[in-house]
Coordinates of C-alpha atoms in Angstrom, one line a residue:
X1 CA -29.1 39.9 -70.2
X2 CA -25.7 39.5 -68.6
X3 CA -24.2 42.4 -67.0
X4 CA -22.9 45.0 -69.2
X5 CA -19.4 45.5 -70.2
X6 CA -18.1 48.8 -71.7
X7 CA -18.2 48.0 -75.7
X8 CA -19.1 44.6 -75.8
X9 CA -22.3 43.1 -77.0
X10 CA -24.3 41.7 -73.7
X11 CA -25.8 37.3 -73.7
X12 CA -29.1 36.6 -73.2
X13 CA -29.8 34.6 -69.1
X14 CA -33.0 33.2 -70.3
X15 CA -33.0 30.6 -72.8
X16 CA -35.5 31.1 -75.6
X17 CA -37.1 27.9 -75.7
X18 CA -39.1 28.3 -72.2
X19 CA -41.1 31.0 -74.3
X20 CA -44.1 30.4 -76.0
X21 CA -45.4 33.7 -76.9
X22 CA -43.1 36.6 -77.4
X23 CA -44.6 40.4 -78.2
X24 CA -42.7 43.2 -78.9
X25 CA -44.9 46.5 -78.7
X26 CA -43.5 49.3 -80.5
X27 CA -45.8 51.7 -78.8
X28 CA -49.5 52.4 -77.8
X29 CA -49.5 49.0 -75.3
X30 CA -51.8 47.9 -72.7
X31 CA -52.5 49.7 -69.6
X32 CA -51.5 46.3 -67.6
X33 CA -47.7 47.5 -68.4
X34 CA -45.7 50.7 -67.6
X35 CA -42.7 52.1 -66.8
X36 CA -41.8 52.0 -70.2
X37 CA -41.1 55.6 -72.7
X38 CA -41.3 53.8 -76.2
X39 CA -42.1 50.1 -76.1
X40 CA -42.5 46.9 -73.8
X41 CA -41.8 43.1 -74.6
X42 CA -44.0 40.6 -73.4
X43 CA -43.2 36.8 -72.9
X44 CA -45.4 34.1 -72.0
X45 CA -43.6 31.0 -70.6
X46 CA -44.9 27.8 -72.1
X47 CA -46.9 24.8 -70.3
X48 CA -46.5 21.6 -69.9
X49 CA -44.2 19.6 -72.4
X50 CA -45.9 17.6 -74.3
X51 CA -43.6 14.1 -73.3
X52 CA -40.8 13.2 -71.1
X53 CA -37.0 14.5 -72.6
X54 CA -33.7 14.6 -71.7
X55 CA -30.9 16.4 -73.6
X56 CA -27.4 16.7 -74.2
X57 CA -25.5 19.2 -75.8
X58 CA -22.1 19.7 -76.3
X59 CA -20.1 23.1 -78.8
X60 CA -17.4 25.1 -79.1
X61 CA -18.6 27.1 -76.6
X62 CA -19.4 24.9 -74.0
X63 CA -21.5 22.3 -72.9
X64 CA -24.9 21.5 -71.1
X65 CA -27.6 19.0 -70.2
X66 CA -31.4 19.2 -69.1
X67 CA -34.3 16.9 -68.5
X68 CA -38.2 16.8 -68.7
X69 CA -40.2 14.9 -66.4
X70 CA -43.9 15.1 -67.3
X71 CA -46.2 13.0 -64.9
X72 CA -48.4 9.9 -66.4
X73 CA -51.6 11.4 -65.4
X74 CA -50.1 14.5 -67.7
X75 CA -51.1 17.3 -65.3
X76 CA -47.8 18.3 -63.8
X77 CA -44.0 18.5 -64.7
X78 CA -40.3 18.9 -63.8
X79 CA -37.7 20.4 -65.4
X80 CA -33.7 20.4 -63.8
X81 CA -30.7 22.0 -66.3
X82 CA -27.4 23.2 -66.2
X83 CA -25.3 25.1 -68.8
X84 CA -21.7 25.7 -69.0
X85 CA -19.8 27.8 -71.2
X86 CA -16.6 29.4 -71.9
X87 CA -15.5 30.7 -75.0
X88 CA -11.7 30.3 -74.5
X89 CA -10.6 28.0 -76.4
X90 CA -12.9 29.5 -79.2
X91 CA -11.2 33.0 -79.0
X92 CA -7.8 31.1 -79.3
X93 CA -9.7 29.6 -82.9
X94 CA -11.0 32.8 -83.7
X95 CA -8.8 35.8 -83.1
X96 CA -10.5 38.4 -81.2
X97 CA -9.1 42.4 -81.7
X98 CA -9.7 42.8 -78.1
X99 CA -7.6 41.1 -75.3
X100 CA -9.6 38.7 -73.4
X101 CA -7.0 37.9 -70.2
X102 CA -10.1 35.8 -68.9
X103 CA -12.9 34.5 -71.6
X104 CA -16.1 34.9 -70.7
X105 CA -17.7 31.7 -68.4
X106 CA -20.6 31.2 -66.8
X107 CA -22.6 28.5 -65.0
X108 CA -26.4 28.4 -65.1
X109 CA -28.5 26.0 -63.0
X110 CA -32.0 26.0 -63.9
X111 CA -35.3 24.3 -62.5
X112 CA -39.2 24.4 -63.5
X113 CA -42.3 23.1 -62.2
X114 CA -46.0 23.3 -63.5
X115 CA -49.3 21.9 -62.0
X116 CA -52.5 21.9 -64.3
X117 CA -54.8 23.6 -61.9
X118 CA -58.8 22.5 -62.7
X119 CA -59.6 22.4 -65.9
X120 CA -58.2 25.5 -67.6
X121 CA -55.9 26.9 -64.7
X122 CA -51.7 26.1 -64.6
X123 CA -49.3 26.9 -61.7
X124 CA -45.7 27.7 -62.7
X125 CA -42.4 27.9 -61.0
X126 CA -39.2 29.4 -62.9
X127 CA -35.4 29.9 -61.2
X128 CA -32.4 30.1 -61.5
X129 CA -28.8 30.9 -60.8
X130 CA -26.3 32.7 -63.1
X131 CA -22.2 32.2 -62.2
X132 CA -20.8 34.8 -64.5
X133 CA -16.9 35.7 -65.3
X134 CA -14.6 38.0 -67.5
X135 CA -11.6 39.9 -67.5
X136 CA -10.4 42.5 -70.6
X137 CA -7.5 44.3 -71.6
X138 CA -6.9 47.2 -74.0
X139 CA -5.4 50.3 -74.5
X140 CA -5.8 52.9 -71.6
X141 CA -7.4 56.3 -74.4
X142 CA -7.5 58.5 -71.2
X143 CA -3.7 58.8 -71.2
X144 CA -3.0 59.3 -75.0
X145 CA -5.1 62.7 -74.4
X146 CA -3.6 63.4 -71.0
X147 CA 0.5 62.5 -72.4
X148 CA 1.4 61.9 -69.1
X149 CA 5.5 61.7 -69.2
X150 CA 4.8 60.4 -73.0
X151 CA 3.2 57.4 -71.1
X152 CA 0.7 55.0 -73.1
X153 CA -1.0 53.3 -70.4
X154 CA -3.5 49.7 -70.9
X155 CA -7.0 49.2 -69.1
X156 CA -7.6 45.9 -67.0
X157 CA -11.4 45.7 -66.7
X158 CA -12.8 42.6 -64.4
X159 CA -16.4 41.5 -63.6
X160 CA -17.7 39.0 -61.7
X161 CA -21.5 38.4 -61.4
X162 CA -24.1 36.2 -59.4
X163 CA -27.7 36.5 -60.4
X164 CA -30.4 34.6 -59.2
X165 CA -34.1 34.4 -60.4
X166 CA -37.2 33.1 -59.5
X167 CA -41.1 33.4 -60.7
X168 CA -44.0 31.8 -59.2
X169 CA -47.4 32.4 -61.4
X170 CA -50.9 31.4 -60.9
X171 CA -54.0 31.6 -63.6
X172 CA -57.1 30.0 -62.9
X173 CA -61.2 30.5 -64.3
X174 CA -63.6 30.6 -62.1
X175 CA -67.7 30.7 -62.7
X176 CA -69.7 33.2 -64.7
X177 CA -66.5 34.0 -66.5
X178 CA -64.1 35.1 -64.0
X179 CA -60.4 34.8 -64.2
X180 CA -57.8 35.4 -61.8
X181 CA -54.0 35.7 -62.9
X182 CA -51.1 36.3 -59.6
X183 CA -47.6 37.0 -60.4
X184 CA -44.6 36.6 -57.8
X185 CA -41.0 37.3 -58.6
X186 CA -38.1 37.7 -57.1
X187 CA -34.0 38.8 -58.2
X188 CA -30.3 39.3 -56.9
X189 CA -27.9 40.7 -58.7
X190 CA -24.2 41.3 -57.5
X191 CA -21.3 43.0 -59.7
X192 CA -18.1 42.7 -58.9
X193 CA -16.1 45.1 -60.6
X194 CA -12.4 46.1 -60.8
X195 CA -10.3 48.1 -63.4
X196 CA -6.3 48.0 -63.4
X197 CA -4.2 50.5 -65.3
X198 CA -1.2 48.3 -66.5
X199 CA 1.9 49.4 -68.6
X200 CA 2.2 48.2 -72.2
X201 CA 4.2 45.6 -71.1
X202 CA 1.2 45.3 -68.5
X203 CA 2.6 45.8 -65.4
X204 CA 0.6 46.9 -62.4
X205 CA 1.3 51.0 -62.3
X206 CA 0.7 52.9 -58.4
X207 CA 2.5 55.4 -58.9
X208 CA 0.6 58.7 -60.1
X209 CA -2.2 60.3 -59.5
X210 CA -3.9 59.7 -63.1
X211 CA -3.3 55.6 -62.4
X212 CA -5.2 55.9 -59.0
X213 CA -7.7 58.1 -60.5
X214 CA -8.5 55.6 -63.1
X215 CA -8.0 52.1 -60.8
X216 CA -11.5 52.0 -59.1
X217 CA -13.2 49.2 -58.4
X218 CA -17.3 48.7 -58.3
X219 CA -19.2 46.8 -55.8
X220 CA -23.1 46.9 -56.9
X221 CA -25.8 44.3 -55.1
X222 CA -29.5 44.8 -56.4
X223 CA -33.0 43.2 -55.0
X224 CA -35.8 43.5 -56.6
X225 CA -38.9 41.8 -55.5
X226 CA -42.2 42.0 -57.7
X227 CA -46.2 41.2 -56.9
X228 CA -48.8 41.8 -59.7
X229 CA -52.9 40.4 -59.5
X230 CA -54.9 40.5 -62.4
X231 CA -58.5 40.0 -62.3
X232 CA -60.6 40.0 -65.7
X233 CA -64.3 39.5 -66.3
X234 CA -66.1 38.0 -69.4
X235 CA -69.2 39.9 -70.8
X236 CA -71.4 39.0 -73.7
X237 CA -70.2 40.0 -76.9
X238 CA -66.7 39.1 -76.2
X239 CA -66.6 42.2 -74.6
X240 CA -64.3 42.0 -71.0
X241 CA -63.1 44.2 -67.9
X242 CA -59.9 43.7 -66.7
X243 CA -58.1 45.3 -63.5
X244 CA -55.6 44.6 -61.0
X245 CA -52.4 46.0 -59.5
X246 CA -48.7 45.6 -58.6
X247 CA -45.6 46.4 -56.3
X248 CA -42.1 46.4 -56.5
X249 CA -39.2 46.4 -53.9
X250 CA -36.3 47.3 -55.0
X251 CA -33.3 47.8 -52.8
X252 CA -29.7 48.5 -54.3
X253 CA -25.9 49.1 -52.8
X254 CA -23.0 50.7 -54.7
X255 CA -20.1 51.0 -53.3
X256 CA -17.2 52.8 -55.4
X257 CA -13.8 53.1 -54.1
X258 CA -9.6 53.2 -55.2
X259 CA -8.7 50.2 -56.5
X260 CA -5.7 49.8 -54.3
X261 CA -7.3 50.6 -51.2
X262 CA -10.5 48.3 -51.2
X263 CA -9.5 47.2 -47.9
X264 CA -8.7 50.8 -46.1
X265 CA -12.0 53.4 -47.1
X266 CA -14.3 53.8 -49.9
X267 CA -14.5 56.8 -51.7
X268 CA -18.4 56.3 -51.8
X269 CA -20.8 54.6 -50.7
X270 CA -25.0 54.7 -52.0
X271 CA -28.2 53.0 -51.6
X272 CA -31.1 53.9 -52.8
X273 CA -34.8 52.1 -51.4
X274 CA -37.6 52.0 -53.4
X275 CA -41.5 51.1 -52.6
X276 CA -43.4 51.2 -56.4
X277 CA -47.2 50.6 -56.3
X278 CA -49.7 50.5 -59.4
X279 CA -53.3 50.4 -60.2
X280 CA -54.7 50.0 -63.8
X281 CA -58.5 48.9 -65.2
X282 CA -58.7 48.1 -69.0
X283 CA -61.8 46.9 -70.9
X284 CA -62.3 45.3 -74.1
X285 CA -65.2 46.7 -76.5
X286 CA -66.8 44.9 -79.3
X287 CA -69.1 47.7 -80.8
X288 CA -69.8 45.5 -83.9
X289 CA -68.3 42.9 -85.9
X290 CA -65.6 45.3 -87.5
X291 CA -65.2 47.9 -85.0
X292 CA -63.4 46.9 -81.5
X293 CA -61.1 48.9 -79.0
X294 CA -59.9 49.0 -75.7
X295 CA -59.8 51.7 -73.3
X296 CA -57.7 51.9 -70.1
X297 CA -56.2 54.0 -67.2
X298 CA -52.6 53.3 -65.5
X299 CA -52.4 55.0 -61.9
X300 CA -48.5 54.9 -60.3
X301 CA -47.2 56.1 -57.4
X302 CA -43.0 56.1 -56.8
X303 CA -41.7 56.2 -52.6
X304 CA -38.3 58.0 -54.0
X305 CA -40.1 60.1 -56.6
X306 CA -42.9 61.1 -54.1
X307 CA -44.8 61.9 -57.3
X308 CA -48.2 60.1 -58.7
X309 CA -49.0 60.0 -62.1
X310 CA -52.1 59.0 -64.3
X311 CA -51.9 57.4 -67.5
X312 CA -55.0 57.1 -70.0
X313 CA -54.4 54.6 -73.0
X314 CA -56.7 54.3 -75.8
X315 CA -56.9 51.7 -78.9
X316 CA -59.3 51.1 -81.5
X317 CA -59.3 48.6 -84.8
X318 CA -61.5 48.7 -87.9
X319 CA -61.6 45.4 -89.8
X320 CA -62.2 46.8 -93.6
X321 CA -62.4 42.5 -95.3
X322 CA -61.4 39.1 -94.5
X323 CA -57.6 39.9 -94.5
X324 CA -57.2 43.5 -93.5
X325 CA -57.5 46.1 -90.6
X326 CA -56.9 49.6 -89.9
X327 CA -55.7 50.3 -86.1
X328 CA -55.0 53.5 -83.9
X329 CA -53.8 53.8 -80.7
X330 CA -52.8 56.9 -78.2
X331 CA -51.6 56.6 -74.7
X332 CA -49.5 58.3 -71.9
X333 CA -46.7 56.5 -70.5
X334 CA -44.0 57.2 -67.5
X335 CA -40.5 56.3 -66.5
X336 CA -38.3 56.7 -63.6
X337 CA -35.2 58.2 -64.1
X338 CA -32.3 55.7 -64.5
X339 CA -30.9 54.3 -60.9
X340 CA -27.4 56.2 -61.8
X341 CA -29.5 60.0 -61.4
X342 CA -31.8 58.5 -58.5
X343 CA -28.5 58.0 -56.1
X344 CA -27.5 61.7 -56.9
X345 CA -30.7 63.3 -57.0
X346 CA -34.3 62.3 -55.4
X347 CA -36.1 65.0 -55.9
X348 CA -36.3 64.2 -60.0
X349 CA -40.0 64.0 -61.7
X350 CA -41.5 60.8 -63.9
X351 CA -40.4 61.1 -67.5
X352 CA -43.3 61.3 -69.8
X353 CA -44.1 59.8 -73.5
X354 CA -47.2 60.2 -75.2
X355 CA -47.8 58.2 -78.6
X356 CA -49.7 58.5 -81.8
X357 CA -50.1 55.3 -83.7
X358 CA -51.4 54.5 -87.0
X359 CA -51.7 50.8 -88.3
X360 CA -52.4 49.0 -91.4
X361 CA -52.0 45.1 -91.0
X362 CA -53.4 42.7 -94.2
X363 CA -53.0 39.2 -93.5
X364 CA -54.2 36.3 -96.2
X365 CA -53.0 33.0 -96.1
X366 CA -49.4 32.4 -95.6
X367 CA -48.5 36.0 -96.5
X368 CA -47.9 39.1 -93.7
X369 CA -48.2 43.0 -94.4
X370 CA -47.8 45.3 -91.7
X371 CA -47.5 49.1 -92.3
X372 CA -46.9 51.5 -89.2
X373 CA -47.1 55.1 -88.7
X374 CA -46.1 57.1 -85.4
X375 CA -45.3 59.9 -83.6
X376 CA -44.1 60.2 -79.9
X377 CA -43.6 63.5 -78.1
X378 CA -40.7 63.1 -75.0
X379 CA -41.2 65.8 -71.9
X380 CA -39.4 65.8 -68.5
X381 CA -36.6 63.8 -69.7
X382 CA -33.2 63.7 -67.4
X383 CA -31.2 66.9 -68.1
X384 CA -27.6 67.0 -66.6
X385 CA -26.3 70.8 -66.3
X386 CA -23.1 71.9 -64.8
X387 CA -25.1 75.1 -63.4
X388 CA -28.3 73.6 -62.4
X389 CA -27.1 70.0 -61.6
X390 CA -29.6 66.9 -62.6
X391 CA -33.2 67.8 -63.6
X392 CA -36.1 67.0 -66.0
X393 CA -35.6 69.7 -68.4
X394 CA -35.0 67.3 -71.1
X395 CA -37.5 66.9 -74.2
X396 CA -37.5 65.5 -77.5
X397 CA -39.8 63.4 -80.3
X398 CA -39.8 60.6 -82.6
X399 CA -41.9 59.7 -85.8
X400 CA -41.3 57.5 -88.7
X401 CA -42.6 54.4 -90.5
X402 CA -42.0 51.1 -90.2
X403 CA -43.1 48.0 -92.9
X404 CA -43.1 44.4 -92.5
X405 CA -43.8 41.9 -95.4
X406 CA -43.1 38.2 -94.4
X407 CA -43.8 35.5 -97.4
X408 CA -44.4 31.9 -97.4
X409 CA -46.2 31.4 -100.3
X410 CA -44.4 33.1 -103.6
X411 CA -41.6 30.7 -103.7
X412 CA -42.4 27.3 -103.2
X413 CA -40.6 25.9 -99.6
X414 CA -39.2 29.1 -98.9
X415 CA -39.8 31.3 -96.4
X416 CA -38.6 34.9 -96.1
X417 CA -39.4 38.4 -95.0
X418 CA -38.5 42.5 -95.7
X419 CA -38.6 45.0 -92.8
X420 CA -37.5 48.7 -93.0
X421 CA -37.9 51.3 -90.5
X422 CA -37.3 54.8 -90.8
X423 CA -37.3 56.9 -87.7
X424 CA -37.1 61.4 -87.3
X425 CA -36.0 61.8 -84.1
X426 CA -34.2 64.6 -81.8
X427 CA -33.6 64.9 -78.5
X428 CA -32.1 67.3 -75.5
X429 CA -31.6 65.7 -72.9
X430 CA -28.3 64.4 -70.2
X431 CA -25.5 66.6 -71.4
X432 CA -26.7 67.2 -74.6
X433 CA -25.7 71.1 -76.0
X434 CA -28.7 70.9 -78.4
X435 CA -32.2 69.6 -79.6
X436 CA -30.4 66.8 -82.1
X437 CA -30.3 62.8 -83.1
X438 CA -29.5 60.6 -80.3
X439 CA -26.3 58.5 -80.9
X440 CA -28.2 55.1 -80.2
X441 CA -30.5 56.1 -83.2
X442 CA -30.1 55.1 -86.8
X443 CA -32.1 56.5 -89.5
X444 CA -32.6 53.9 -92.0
X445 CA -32.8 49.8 -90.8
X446 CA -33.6 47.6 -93.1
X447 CA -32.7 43.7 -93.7
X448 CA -33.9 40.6 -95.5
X449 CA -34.1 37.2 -94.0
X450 CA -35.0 33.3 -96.0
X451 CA -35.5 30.3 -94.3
X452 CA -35.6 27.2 -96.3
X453 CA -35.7 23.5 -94.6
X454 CA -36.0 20.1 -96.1
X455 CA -38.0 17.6 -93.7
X456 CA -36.7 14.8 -95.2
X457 CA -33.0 15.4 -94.8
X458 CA -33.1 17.2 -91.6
X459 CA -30.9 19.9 -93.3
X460 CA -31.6 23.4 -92.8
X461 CA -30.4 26.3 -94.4
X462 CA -31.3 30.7 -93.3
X463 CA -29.6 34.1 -94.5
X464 CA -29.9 37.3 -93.2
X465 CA -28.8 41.1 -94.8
X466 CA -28.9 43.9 -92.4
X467 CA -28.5 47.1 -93.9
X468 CA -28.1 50.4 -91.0
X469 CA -27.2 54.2 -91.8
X470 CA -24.4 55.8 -89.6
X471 CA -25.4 57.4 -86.4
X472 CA -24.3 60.5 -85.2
X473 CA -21.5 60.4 -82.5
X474 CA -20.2 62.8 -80.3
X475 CA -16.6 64.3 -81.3
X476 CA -14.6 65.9 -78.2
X477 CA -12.2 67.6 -80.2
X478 CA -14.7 69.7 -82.0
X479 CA -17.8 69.6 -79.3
X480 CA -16.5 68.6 -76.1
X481 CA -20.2 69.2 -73.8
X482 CA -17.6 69.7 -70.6
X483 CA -16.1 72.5 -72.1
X484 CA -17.7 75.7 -71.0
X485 CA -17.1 77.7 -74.8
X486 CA -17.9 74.0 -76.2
X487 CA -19.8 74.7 -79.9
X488 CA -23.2 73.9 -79.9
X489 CA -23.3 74.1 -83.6
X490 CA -21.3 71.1 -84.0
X491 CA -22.8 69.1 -81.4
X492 CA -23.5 65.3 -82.6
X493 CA -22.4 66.6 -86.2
X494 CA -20.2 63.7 -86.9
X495 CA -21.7 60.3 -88.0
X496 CA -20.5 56.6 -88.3
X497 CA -20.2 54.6 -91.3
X498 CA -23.0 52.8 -92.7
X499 CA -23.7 48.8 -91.4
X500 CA -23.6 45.9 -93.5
X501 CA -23.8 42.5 -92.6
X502 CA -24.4 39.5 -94.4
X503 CA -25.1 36.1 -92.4
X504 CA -25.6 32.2 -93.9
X505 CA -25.8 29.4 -91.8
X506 CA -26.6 25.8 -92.5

């Protein structure tokens, strides 16, 4: 995604369409993944096009153009794109409620290749680069709690961002039912950030101590470099070995300082190296016709950490008739701490999930129904303490049930699906005063989606319903957690409003 701004909703970088297979794991997934508490996606980029295209597209919100180039022996292609947008002249249409002093824009350049390799392997190349621009203003809360001199103050907030990608994959099958699969990738990401406290008439304010307090600016560069081999084995039966490993360089700079005095000093400067190395085997086992599972083991090993862990994963499936299947799945999984904790404190341990999943999936033609059970316990999760500074005293668990049904069949040229997901969760962890429900946590989702298209007019129509209970927030005039006599009792108590949203488009 694009980098993150304080209460705005983040754009995807990646556009959809170079996807061909897109998994989202809840829970329970393969050992050939980590660093992951709860759940991992997995996309699969797609092959070669199936004909030369070029394409033009022009919105409200910008405009863009890409071509295809797929050879005449059909074994390799080339892809070149570029995508501008700014949504300007669309906030002037559409009235924002927040002040947008610069819309957001961005540039993205984008370029693929892909070589059929033999008869069954494919070479890939991915990249990109991301020119990315905004700049906010709004109303400064800080100083309606502080009063200063009955001053009301406004927040500039800027960001500039570059980001460039690239990802270089090989797969290939080799004799008596080897295949080989190597992964290369490689990112830079810079942030430029710089916040402004302005007047209400928004002048540029120097003159107190609150303003430079609150006029920092952020310089943060990140590199991250990735390597991952993957070597599986057929055996008879359709039973297979799989095993490889993987390695990650990441570097990152942040540099924090006064806003007006970028130029003179910075008020502090971190960096923080890390060397990440992995080892996992996984096997696939057909014990009969209805009964199949897959067993693994996840080894990892953090330079910064200075800590190993060992992560067993275990899955099994029981096919009960033509349609239906029964599924369980347990695992261990690890996370680093988040890079914020990392710069402070080193000497911080691997978070740890472990999961509990039970699955009932019934699939006939043209209809989908998926019923989940789990539970997830949470230990050594990143505790923040005034007393004992940052440490992995944290803990916490989740269960609940999720249910898909998707229909294509009942009403004739419609499609359309239900999903609902309850979740019981708590949690102490950061500066939380008590085991309770995280504020990025809502109990009840549900929603309701139909699709319905007509070939022969090339007219589409889709609706969605999205129904979400309130989550609890934190409220600083009853429970402020920086408070030393802060209530504990009415930690979290508070909660939002419930969501609603209905969507049509045609």
């Amino acid at each position: 995604f694009t980098s993150s701004v304080p209460d705005l909703g983040a754009r995807g970088r990646f556009n959809p369409f170079i996807f061909k297979g897109t998994v989202f794991s809840a829970g329970g997934y393969s050992a050939l993944y980590g660093q992951a508490l709860s759940s991992a996606v997995i996309l699969e980029t797609i092959d070669l096009p199936e004909r030369s295209s070029a394409n033009v597209n022009l919105s409200t919100v910008g405009v863009g153009a890409s071509v295809q180039n797929l050879s005449k022996s059909k074994k390799s292609s080339w892809g070149l794109g570029y995508n501008y947008v700014n949504l300007g002249a669309y906030f002037k249409i559409i009235r924002q409620n927040i002040n947008y002093k610069k819309a957001p824009e961005a540039h993205q350049i984008d370029l693929n290749y892909r070589k059929k390799m033999g008869k069954n392997g494919m070479l890939k190349f991915y990249g990109y680069a991301n020119f990315f621009q905004l700049n906010i203003q709004r109303e400064n809360i800080t100083s309606k709690d502080a009063n200063i001199q009955s001053l009301i103050y406004n927040d500039e907030y800027g960001i500039k961002n570059k980001n460039l990608y690239g990802n270089l994959s090989f797969k290939n099958y080799y004799a008596k039912d080897w295949k080989l699969q190597l992964g290369l990738s490689a990112s830079y990401n810079h942030d430029d950030i710089s916040t402004k406290v302005l007047t209400q008439q928004n002048e540029l304010v120097t003159d107190s101590l609150f303003v430079q307090q609150n006029w920092v600016g952020i310089d943060y560069k990140n590199t991250l470099i990735t390597g991952k081999v993957v070597i599986e084995k057929s055996l008879k039966n359709l039973n297979a070995i799989r095993f490889g490993a993987e390695h990650i360089y990441g570097h990152d700079d942040n540099l924090v300082f006064p806003g007006a005095f970028k130029d003179s000093f910075y008020y502090s400067k971190q960096n923080l190296t890390e060397n990440f190395t992995a080892g996992f085997i996984e096997s696939d086992i057909y014990i009969t016709n209805e009964i199949a599972g897959k067993i693994g083991l996840r080894a990892e090993y953090s330079q910064v950490l200075q800590k190993v862990n060992l992560a067993p994963r275990l899955s099994a499936a029981y096919k009960i008739n033509k349609g239906g299947q029964f599924s369980f799945a347990y695992g261990q999984f690890f996370q680093k701490p988040e890079l914020p904790y990392l710069m402070q404190q080193t000497r911080l341990n691997f978070m740890k999930s472990t999961h509990y999943i039970l699955n009932y999936q019934y699939q006939p033609k043209d209809r989908l129904l998926r019923i989940e059970l789990y539970h997830k316990n949470y230990k050594s999760l990143v505790k923040l303490n005034s007393s004992n500074g940052i440490n992995n005293n944290g803990n916490g668990y989740a269960q609940g049930i999720e249910l898909f049904y998707r229909d294509k069949k009942t009403i004739k040229g419609i499609d359309f699906w239900i999903s609902y997901s309850y979740i019981d969760t708590k949690r102490d962890f950061l500066n939380y005063l008590r085991l309770t429900q995280p504020d990025f946590i809502a109990s009840h989702v549900g929603s309701f989606v139909f699709k319905k298209f007509w070939t022969k007019y090339m007219f589409g129509i889709n609706g969605t319903y999205t129904l979400t209970s309130g989550r609890p927030y934190l409220n600083y005039n009853t429970s402020n957690p920086n408070e030393p006599n802060a209530d504990a009792n009415l930690f979290m108590k508070d909660k939002t409003i419930n969501y609603n949203n209905f969507s049509i488009s045609a």
